[in-house]
PDB file of C-alpha atoms in Angstrom:
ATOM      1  CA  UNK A 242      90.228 111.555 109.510  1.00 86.00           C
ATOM      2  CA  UNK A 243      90.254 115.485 108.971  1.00 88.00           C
ATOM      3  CA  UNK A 244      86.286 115.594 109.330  1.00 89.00           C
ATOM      4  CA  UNK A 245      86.021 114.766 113.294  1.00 86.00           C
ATOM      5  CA  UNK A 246      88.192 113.389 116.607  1.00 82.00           C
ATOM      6  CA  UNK A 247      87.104 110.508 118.325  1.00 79.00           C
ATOM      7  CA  UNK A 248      87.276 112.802 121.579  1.00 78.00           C
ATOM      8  CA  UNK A 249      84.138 114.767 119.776  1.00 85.00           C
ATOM      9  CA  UNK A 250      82.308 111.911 118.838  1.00 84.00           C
ATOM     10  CA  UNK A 251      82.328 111.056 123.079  1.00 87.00           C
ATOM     11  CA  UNK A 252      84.450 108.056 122.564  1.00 87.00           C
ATOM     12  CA  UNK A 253      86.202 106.645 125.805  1.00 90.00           C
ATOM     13  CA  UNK A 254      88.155 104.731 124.142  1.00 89.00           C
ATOM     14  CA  UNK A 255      89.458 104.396 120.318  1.00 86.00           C
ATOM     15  CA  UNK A 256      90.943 101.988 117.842  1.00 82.00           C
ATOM     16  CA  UNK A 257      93.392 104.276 114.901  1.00 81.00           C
ATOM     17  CA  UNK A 258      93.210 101.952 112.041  1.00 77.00           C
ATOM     18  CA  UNK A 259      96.769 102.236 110.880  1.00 78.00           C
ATOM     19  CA  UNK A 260      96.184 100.029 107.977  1.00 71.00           C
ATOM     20  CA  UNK A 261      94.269 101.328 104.919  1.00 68.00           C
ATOM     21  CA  UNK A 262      93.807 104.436 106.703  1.00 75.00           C
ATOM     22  CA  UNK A 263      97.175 105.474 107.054  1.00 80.00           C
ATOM     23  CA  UNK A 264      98.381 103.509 103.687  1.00 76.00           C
ATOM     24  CA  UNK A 265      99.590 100.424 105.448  1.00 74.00           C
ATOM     25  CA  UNK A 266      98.814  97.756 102.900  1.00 66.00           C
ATOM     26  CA  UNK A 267      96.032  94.938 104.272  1.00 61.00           C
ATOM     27  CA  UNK A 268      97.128  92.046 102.143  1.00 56.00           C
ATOM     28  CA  UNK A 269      96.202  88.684 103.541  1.00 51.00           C
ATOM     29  CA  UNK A 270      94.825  89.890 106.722  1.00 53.00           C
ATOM     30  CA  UNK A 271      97.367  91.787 107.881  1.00 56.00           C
ATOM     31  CA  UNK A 272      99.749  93.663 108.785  1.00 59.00           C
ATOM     32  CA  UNK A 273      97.796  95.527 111.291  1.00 62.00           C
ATOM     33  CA  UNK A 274      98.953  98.246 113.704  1.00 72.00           C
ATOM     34  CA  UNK A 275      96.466  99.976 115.442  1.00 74.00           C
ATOM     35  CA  UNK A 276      97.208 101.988 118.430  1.00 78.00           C
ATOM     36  CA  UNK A 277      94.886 102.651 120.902  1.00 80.00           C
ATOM     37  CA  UNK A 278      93.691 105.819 122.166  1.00 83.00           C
ATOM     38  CA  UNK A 279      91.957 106.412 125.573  1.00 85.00           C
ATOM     39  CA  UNK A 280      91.161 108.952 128.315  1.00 85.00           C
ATOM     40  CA  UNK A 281      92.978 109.414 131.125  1.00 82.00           C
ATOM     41  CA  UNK A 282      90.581 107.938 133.772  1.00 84.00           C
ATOM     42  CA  UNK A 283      91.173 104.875 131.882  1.00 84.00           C
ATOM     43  CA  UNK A 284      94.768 104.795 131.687  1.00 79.00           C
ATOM     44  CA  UNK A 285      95.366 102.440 134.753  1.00 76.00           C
ATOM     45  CA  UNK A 286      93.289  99.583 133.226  1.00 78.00           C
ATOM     46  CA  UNK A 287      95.147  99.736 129.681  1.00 75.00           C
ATOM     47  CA  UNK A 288      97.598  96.819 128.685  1.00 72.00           C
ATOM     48  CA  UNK A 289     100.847  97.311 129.852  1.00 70.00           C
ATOM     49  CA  UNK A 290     104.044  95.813 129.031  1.00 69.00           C
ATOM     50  CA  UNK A 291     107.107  94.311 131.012  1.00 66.00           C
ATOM     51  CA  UNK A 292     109.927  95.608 129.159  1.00 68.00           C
ATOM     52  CA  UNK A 293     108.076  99.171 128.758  1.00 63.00           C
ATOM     53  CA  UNK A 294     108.201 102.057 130.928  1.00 60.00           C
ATOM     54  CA  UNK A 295     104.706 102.333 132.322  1.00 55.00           C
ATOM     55  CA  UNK A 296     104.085 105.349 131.920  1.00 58.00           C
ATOM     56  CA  UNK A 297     101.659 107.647 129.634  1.00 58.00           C
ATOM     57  CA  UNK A 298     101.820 110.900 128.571  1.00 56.00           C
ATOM     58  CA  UNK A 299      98.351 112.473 128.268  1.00 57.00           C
ATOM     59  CA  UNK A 300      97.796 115.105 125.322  1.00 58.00           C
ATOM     60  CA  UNK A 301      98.235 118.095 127.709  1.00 59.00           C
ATOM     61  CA  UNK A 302     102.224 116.750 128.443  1.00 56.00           C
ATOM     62  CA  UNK A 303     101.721 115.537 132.211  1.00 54.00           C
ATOM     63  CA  UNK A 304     102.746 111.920 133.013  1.00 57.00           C
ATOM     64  CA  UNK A 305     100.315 109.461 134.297  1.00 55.00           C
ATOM     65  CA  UNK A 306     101.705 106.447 135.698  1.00 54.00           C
ATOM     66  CA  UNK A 307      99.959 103.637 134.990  1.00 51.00           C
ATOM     67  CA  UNK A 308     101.390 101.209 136.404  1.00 52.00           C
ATOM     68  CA  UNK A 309      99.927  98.196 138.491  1.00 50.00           C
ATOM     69  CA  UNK A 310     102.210  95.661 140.083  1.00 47.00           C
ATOM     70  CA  UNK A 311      98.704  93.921 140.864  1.00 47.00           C
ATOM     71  CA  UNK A 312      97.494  93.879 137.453  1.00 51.00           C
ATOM     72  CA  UNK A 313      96.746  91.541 135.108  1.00 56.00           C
ATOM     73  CA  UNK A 314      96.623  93.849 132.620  1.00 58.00           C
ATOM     74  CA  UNK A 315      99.757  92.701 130.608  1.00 61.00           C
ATOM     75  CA  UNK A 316     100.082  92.840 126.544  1.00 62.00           C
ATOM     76  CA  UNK A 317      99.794  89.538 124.671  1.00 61.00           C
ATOM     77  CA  UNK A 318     101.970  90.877 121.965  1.00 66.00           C
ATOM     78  CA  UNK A 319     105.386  89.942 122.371  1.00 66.00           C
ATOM     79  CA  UNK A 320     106.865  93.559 121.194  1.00 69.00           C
ATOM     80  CA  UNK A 321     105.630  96.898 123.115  1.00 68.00           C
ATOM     81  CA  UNK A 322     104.455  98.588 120.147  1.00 68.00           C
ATOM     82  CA  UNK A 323     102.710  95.495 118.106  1.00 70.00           C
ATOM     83  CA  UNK A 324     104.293  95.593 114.063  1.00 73.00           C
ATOM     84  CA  UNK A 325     106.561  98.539 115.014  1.00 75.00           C
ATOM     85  CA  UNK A 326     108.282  98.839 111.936  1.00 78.00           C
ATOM     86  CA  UNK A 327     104.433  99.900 109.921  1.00 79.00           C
ATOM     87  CA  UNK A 328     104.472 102.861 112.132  1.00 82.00           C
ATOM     88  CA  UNK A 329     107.025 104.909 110.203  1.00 88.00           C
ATOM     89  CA  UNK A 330     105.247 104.262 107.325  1.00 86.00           C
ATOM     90  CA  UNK A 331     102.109 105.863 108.639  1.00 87.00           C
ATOM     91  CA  UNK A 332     103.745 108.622 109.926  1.00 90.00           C
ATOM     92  CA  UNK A 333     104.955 109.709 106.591  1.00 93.00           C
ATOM     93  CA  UNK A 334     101.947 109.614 104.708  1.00 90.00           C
ATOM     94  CA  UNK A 335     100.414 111.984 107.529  1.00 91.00           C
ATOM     95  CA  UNK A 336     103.328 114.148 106.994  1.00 95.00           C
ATOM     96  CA  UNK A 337     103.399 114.294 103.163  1.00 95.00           C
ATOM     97  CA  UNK A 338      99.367 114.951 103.116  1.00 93.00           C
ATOM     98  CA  UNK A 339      99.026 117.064 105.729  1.00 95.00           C
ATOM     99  CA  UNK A 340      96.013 117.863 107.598  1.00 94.00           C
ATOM    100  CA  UNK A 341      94.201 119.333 104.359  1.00 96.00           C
ATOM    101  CA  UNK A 342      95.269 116.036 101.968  1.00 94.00           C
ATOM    102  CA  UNK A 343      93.644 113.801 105.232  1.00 92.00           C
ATOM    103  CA  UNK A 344      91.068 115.594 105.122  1.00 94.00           C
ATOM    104  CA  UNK A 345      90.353 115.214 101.241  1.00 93.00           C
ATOM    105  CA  UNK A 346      91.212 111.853 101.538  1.00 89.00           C
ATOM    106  CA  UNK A 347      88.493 111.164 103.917  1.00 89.00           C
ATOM    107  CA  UNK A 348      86.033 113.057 101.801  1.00 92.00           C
ATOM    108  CA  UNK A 349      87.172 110.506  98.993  1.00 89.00           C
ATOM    109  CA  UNK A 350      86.517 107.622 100.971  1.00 87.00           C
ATOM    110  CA  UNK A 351      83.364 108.806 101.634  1.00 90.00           C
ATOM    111  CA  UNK A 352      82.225 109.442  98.352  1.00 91.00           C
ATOM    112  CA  UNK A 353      83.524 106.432  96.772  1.00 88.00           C
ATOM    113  CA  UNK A 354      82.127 103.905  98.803  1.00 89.00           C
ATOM    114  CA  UNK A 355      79.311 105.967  98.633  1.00 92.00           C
ATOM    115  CA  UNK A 356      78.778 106.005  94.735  1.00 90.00           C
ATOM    116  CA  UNK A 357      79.547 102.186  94.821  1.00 88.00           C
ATOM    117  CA  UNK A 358      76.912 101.411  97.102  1.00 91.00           C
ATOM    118  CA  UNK A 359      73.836 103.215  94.824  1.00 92.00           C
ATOM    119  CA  UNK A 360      75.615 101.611  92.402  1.00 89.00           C
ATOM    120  CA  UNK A 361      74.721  98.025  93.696  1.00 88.00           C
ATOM    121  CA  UNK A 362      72.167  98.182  95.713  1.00 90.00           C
ATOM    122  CA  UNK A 363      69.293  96.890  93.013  1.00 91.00           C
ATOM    123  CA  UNK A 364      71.422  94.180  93.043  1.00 87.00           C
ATOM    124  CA  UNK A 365      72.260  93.201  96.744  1.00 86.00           C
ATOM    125  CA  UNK A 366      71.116  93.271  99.820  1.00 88.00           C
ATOM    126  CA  UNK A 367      72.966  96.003 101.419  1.00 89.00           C
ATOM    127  CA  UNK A 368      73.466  95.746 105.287  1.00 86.00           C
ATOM    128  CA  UNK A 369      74.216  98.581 108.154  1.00 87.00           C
ATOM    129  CA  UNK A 370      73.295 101.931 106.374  1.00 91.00           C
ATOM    130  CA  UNK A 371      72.000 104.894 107.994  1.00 92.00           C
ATOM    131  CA  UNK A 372      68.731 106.221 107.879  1.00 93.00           C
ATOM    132  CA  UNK A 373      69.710 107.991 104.503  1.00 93.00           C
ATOM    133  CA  UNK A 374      70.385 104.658 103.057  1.00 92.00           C
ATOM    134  CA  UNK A 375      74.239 105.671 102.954  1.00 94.00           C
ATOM    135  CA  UNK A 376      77.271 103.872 104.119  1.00 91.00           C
ATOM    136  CA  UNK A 377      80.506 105.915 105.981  1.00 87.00           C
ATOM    137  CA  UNK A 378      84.014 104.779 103.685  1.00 84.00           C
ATOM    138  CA  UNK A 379      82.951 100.755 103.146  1.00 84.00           C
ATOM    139  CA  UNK A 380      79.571  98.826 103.554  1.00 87.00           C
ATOM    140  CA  UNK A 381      78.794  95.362 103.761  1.00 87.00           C
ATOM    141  CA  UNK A 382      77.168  93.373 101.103  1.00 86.00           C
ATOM    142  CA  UNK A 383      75.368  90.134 102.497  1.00 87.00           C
ATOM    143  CA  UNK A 384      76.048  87.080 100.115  1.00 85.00           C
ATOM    144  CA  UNK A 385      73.750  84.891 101.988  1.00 86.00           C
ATOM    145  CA  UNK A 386      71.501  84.959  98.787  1.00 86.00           C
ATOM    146  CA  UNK A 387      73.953  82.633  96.985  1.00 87.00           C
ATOM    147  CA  UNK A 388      73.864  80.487  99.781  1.00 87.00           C
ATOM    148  CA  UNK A 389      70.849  78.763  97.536  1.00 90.00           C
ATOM    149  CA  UNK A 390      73.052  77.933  94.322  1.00 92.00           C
ATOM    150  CA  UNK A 391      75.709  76.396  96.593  1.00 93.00           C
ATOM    151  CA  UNK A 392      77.727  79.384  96.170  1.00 90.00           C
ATOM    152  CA  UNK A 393      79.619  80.802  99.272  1.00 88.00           C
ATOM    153  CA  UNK A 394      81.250  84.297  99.954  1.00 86.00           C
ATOM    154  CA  UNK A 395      84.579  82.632  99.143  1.00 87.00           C
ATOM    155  CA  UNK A 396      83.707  81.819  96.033  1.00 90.00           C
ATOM    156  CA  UNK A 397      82.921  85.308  95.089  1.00 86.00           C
ATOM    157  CA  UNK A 398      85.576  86.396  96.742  1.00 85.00           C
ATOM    158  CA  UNK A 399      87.997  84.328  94.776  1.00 88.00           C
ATOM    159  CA  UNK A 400      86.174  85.369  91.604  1.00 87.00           C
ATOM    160  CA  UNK A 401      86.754  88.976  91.918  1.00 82.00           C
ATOM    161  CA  UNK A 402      90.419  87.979  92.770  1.00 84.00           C
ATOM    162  CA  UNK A 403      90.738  87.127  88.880  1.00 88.00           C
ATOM    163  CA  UNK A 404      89.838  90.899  88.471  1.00 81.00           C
ATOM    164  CA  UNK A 405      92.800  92.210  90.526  1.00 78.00           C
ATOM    165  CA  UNK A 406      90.034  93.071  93.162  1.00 76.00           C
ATOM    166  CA  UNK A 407      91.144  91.775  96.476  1.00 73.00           C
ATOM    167  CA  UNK A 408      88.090  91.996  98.851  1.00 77.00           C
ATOM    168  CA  UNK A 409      87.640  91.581 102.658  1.00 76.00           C
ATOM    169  CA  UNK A 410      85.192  88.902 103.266  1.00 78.00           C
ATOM    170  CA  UNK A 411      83.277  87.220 106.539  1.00 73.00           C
ATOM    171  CA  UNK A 412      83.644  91.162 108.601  1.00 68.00           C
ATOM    172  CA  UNK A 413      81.572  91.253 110.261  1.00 68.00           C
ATOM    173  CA  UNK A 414      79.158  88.558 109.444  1.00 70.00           C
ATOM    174  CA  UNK A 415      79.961  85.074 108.050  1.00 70.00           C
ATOM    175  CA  UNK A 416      78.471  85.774 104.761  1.00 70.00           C
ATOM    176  CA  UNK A 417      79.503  89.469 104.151  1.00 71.00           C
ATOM    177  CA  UNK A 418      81.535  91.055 101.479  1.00 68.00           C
ATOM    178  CA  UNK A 419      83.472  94.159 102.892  1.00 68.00           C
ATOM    179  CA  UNK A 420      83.298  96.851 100.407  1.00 68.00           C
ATOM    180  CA  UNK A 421      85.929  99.295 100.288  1.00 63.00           C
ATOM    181  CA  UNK A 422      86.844 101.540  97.497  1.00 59.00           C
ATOM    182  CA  UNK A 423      88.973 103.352 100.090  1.00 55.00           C
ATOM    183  CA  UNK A 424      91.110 106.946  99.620  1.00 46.00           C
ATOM    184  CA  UNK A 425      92.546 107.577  96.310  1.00 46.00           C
ATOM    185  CA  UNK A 426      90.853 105.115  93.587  1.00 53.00           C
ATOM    186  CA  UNK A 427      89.638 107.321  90.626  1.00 55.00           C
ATOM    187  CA  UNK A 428      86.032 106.647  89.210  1.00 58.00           C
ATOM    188  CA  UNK A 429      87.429 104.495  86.207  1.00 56.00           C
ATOM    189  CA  UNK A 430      88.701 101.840  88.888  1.00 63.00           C
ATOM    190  CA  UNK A 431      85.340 102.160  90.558  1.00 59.00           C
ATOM    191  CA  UNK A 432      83.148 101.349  87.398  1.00 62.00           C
ATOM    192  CA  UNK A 433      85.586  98.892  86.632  1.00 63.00           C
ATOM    193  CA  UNK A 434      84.756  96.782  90.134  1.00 61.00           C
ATOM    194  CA  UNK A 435      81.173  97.645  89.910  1.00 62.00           C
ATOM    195  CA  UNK A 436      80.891  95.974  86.199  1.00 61.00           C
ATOM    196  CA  UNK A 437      82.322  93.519  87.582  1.00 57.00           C
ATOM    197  CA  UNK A 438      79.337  92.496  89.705  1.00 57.00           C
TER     198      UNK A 438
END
C-alpha cells in the first residue's frame, strides 16, 4: 500500500485485503472484507447480485453495465457488499493516515517481518522467500519438523497463545505458521515474540 498499484504490477484482477491491512481486526478467522478489483474487460464475468444495481463504474467515471440475465455469475454472499459494516472502519484509517502514513505503514510491515525472519531463520525452515532470502510483510514458517516429537502446528500455535501472540496457522500449507508482525508493532514487541521461539 503506498509503494505500488496492483494496475502496475499487471494484475487483471485483485483481492484489497481489508483486514489487517486496513486495521480490520482478524480474530478467529475473520471478519474479512475484501473487495475486489478488476479491469474493465472483465467486468461482465464478475459476481453480481440480485438486489444490486448491476452496474460498475470504472476509475475514469463511465458506467459499464454488467449485467447478464444469462449468467450464472451470482454472489454467494447473502448481502451485496459482504461484512458491510467493516468498510467504514477501513475507510477511516485511510483517511486519518493519509497517503504518506500508508505508505510508512507499508514500509513498517516490510521491515518488521523482515527483521523477524533473520531473526529465526537458524532456527526454522523458512518457506517462499525471494532470491534475497527476504519475505514481503509476513512469511511462512514450516512446522513439519515437529511433526517427529508428535507435536503439531496447533500445538505451537496454542503455546504462543499463552504469550498474547495470536498467530495464523495452516495458510497456506497444513503445517505452516503465518508470520506477521504487521504495521505498527515497535521492536520491543518484536523481540518479545522472537524470544519467545
Amino acid at each position: 500500500v503506498g509503494l505500488c498499484r496492483p494496475a502496475d504490477i499487471g494484475s487483471d484482477v485483485s483481492h484489497i485485503n481489508l483486514h489487517k491491512t486496513f486495521s480490520i481486526p482478524h480474530g478467529g478467522g475473520g471478519p474479512g472484507c475484501g473487495p475486489v478489483c478488476a479491469k474493465s474487460h472483465l467486468a461482465p464475468f464478475l459476481p453480481q447480485h440480485y438486489l444490486y444495481d448491476h452496474t460498475c463504474v470504472s476509475r475514469s467515471g463511465h458506467k459499464m453495465n454488467t449485467e447478464n440475465k444469462s449468467s450464472d455469475h451470482f454472489a454467494i454472499c447473502s448481502a451485496p457488499f459482504g461484512s458491510a459494516s467493516l468498510l467504514p472502519i477501513s475507510w477511516a484509517y485511510m483517511r486519518l493516515l493519509g497517503p504518506k502514513g500508508l505508505k510508512r505503514a507499508s514500509q513498517t510491515a516490510l521491515l518488521n517481518a523482515n527483521y523477524m525472519l533473520k531473526r529465526l531463520r537458524d532456527y526454522y525452515k523458512i518457506r517462499y522467500v525471494n532470491s534475497a532470502g527476504m519475505c514481503a510483510h509476513e512469511f511462512i514458517i514450516d512446522c513439519s519438523q515437529f511433526s517427529k516429537q508428535n507435536i503439531d502446528v496447533i500445538d505451537i500455535a496454542k503455546r504462543l497463545m499463552d504469550y498474547d501472540f495470536i498467530p495464523t496457522i495452516s495458510v497456506p500449507s497444513r503445517s505452516g505458521k503465518l508470520a506477521e508482525k504487521s504495521y505498527e508493532k515497535i521492536k520491543m514487541e518484536i523481540q518479545g515474540g522472537i524470544a519467545n521461539r
